[in-house]
């Protein structure tokens, strides 16, 4: 297969779907990973195919290592290559140091950090065996760029580890894989935010009075696939990381 291929975790909906469609527009064949959102994944594949693209969906539980290895193998079996992997999927729930549950911390670690690491390892092995090269983009979070707050504790711990592994992974995977990280800010409604809450927060979370649109997040990820980027850390958040907060913005800003 001469067409480049990309695997995107959490690509069935929200920003993952936007990223999947952007890569399809750029000419990539797309593996649409999903956990439980089967219909949304099928809808994403259908939308890509309707635009003349190539895609298939693949279910995998990101907490099960064997399923991660199998997903990478499935991409190679289908396309004969894998050029890009975007670790976009994440789980998020409210907790703090005072009240986090061990099982939630473990679940967050497994999905938000361990899964990207294991997928990168599986990608590395498959690409090295075939004499191919590729790139990994880890979607992290602007808050771990010196904008910590006490909330979302388990999520933030895992994301902080993932973000701070960028240089190590880039060195460890060279020259087979390049590894970069993207740090977005507020992107879509989260938790118990209403649409009104989201819009209110969007206008107050950054110095610019607006957030980076998901289409620009997707464009930034596509940019990071270029050969000149390795070990890069790219913040795309309309300046949200510059505004120091003591709470998550989804709780700090609620529509009146």
XYZ file of C-alpha atoms in Angstrom:
256
model
C 0.000 0.000 0.000
C 1.436 3.369 -1.025
C -1.101 5.433 0.911
C 0.096 6.588 4.341
C -1.864 5.218 7.307
C -2.736 6.640 10.719
C -4.199 5.102 13.879
C -6.057 7.444 16.215
C -7.228 6.309 19.622
C -10.574 7.638 20.761
C -11.429 8.591 17.176
C -15.127 7.785 17.303
C -16.283 11.175 18.573
C -15.379 14.604 19.899
C -11.901 15.865 19.012
C -10.721 12.378 18.030
C -13.243 12.310 15.217
C -12.141 15.751 14.013
C -8.542 14.532 13.931
C -9.529 11.382 12.036
C -11.406 13.360 9.401
C -8.534 15.836 9.040
C -6.043 13.054 8.374
C -8.427 11.505 5.857
C -8.634 14.868 4.082
C -4.824 14.895 3.983
C -4.836 11.547 2.175
C -4.264 9.099 5.023
C -5.982 5.763 5.455
C -7.413 5.847 8.970
C -7.804 3.310 11.769
C -10.637 4.590 13.952
C -10.125 3.179 17.436
C -13.017 3.067 19.869
C -13.656 1.576 23.280
C -17.430 1.349 23.684
C -18.706 3.885 21.119
C -19.250 1.431 18.290
C -21.968 3.326 16.449
C -20.077 6.594 16.624
C -16.983 4.815 15.256
C -18.987 3.400 12.365
C -20.394 6.865 11.700
C -16.856 8.281 11.595
C -15.747 5.609 9.140
C -18.823 6.257 7.007
C -18.132 9.998 6.984
C -14.535 9.411 5.874
C -15.580 6.987 3.158
C -18.295 9.361 1.969
C -15.531 11.912 1.387
C -13.578 9.436 -0.720
C -11.273 8.282 2.070
C -10.256 4.878 3.412
C -10.956 3.854 7.002
C -11.924 1.018 9.279
C -12.899 0.870 12.942
C -11.237 -1.257 15.591
C -12.432 -1.876 19.139
C -9.885 -2.168 21.928
C -9.987 -1.786 25.682
C -7.039 0.481 26.460
C -6.686 -1.180 29.859
C -5.873 -4.567 28.294
C -2.291 -4.761 26.955
C -2.963 -7.693 24.636
C -5.680 -5.737 22.851
C -3.280 -2.857 22.232
C -0.727 -5.115 20.562
C -3.509 -6.695 18.523
C -4.742 -3.289 17.349
C -1.316 -2.313 16.000
C -1.056 -5.696 14.305
C -4.505 -5.192 12.762
C -3.420 -1.870 11.268
C -0.410 -3.502 9.642
C -2.460 -6.462 8.461
C -4.979 -4.150 6.806
C -2.644 -1.542 5.335
C 0.804 -3.157 5.380
C 2.155 -0.063 7.103
C 1.503 2.476 9.831
C 2.956 5.950 9.478
C 1.347 7.880 12.317
C -0.219 7.052 15.655
C -2.140 9.689 17.603
C -2.772 8.881 21.259
C -5.891 10.980 21.764
C -8.140 8.821 23.963
C -8.364 9.766 27.626
C -10.570 9.317 30.650
C -11.341 12.172 32.999
C -13.132 12.395 36.311
C -13.105 14.793 39.262
C -10.943 13.900 42.246
C -8.266 15.405 44.490
C -5.323 14.202 46.573
C -7.622 14.073 49.586
C -10.252 11.820 48.043
C -8.884 9.954 45.010
C -9.653 6.246 44.935
C -6.830 3.835 44.176
C -8.871 2.106 41.492
C -9.503 5.437 39.753
C -5.824 6.359 39.875
C -4.953 2.970 38.400
C -7.593 3.282 35.689
C -6.397 6.751 34.752
C -2.782 5.560 34.621
C -3.693 2.593 32.420
C -5.686 4.599 29.872
C -3.996 8.007 29.913
C -0.359 6.934 30.132
C 0.304 3.187 30.052
C -1.752 2.618 26.896
C 0.150 5.259 24.869
C 3.433 3.734 26.057
C 2.444 0.175 25.162
C 1.033 1.255 21.814
C 4.272 3.090 21.070
C 6.246 -0.030 21.934
C 4.087 -2.209 19.676
C 4.326 0.354 16.855
C 8.107 0.504 17.282
C 8.485 -3.268 17.075
C 6.314 -3.617 13.996
C 7.978 -0.723 12.160
C 11.512 -1.864 13.045
C 10.769 -5.386 11.847
C 9.687 -4.019 8.461
C 12.397 -1.393 8.107
C 9.762 1.357 8.194
C 9.568 4.639 10.069
C 6.751 6.568 11.679
C 5.711 9.197 14.182
C 3.750 9.203 17.442
C 1.791 12.226 18.648
C 0.710 12.147 22.285
C -2.169 14.474 23.151
C -1.416 15.731 26.666
C -2.937 18.830 28.347
C -1.893 22.453 28.817
C -2.310 22.180 32.576
C 0.892 20.128 32.907
C 2.768 23.065 31.396
C 3.202 24.742 34.806
C -0.524 25.401 35.186
C -1.390 22.777 37.770
C -4.346 22.961 40.127
C -5.569 20.497 42.786
C -8.544 19.117 40.837
C -8.682 16.190 38.373
C -5.865 14.602 40.340
C -5.700 11.098 38.835
C -6.051 12.398 35.289
C -3.357 15.031 35.790
C -0.868 12.592 37.340
C -1.067 10.328 34.299
C -0.925 13.194 31.798
C 2.057 14.756 33.590
C 3.986 11.510 33.262
C 3.073 11.147 29.591
C 4.075 14.702 28.755
C 7.378 14.486 30.574
C 8.301 11.306 28.691
C 8.383 13.079 25.311
C 12.149 13.531 25.073
C 12.913 10.092 26.506
C 10.540 8.379 24.090
C 11.931 10.348 21.156
C 15.470 9.254 22.044
C 14.463 5.670 22.799
C 12.496 5.186 19.584
C 14.957 6.831 17.181
C 15.499 6.362 14.309
C 12.423 4.162 13.864
C 9.860 6.513 15.382
C 9.709 10.217 16.053
C 7.708 11.158 19.154
C 6.046 14.522 19.750
C 3.497 15.910 22.196
C 0.609 18.299 21.751
C -0.751 20.294 24.710
C -4.310 21.502 24.074
C -6.537 23.486 26.380
C -10.300 23.481 26.675
C -11.685 21.882 23.500
C -15.191 20.476 23.977
C -17.740 20.280 26.814
C -16.488 18.005 29.599
C -17.876 16.486 32.741
C -21.211 18.019 33.691
C -20.739 21.174 31.617
C -23.781 22.348 29.706
C -23.300 23.966 26.319
C -23.937 27.314 27.985
C -21.265 26.531 30.605
C -18.811 25.588 27.864
C -19.398 28.771 25.913
C -19.117 30.876 29.073
C -15.862 29.170 30.024
C -14.510 29.428 26.474
C -14.768 33.202 26.619
C -12.972 33.476 29.958
C -10.293 30.772 30.003
C -7.676 32.450 27.825
C -6.111 35.918 27.416
C -7.651 36.080 23.951
C -11.229 35.466 24.992
C -11.610 32.348 22.887
C -10.271 28.777 22.814
C -8.388 26.960 20.068
C -10.938 25.270 17.782
C -10.712 21.501 17.370
C -9.937 21.946 13.677
C -6.757 23.820 14.604
C -5.858 21.091 17.110
C -6.130 18.611 14.242
C -4.049 20.842 11.970
C -1.364 21.112 14.656
C -1.186 17.337 15.023
C -0.848 16.988 11.272
C 1.974 19.543 11.348
C 3.822 17.505 13.990
C 4.001 14.534 11.608
C 6.557 16.358 9.461
C 10.124 15.087 9.396
C 11.616 18.112 11.174
C 9.674 17.516 14.414
C 11.077 15.083 16.983
C 10.814 15.442 20.740
C 8.705 18.546 20.119
C 6.235 19.897 22.653
C 3.601 22.053 21.009
C 1.102 24.048 23.085
C -2.052 24.918 21.129
C -4.481 26.453 23.615
C -5.021 30.132 22.670
C -2.836 31.022 25.659
C -4.845 29.162 28.298
C -1.650 27.963 30.003
C -0.734 31.615 30.660
C -3.740 32.137 32.919
C -2.983 30.634 36.321
C -5.997 28.997 37.945
C -6.716 27.281 41.240
C -9.554 25.154 39.866
C -10.364 23.451 36.593
C -11.945 25.977 34.247
C -14.992 23.745 33.794
C -15.717 24.365 37.493
C -14.339 27.870 37.700
C -16.574 29.330 34.998
C -20.270 28.444 35.034
C -22.913 30.209 32.998
C -24.924 32.602 35.176
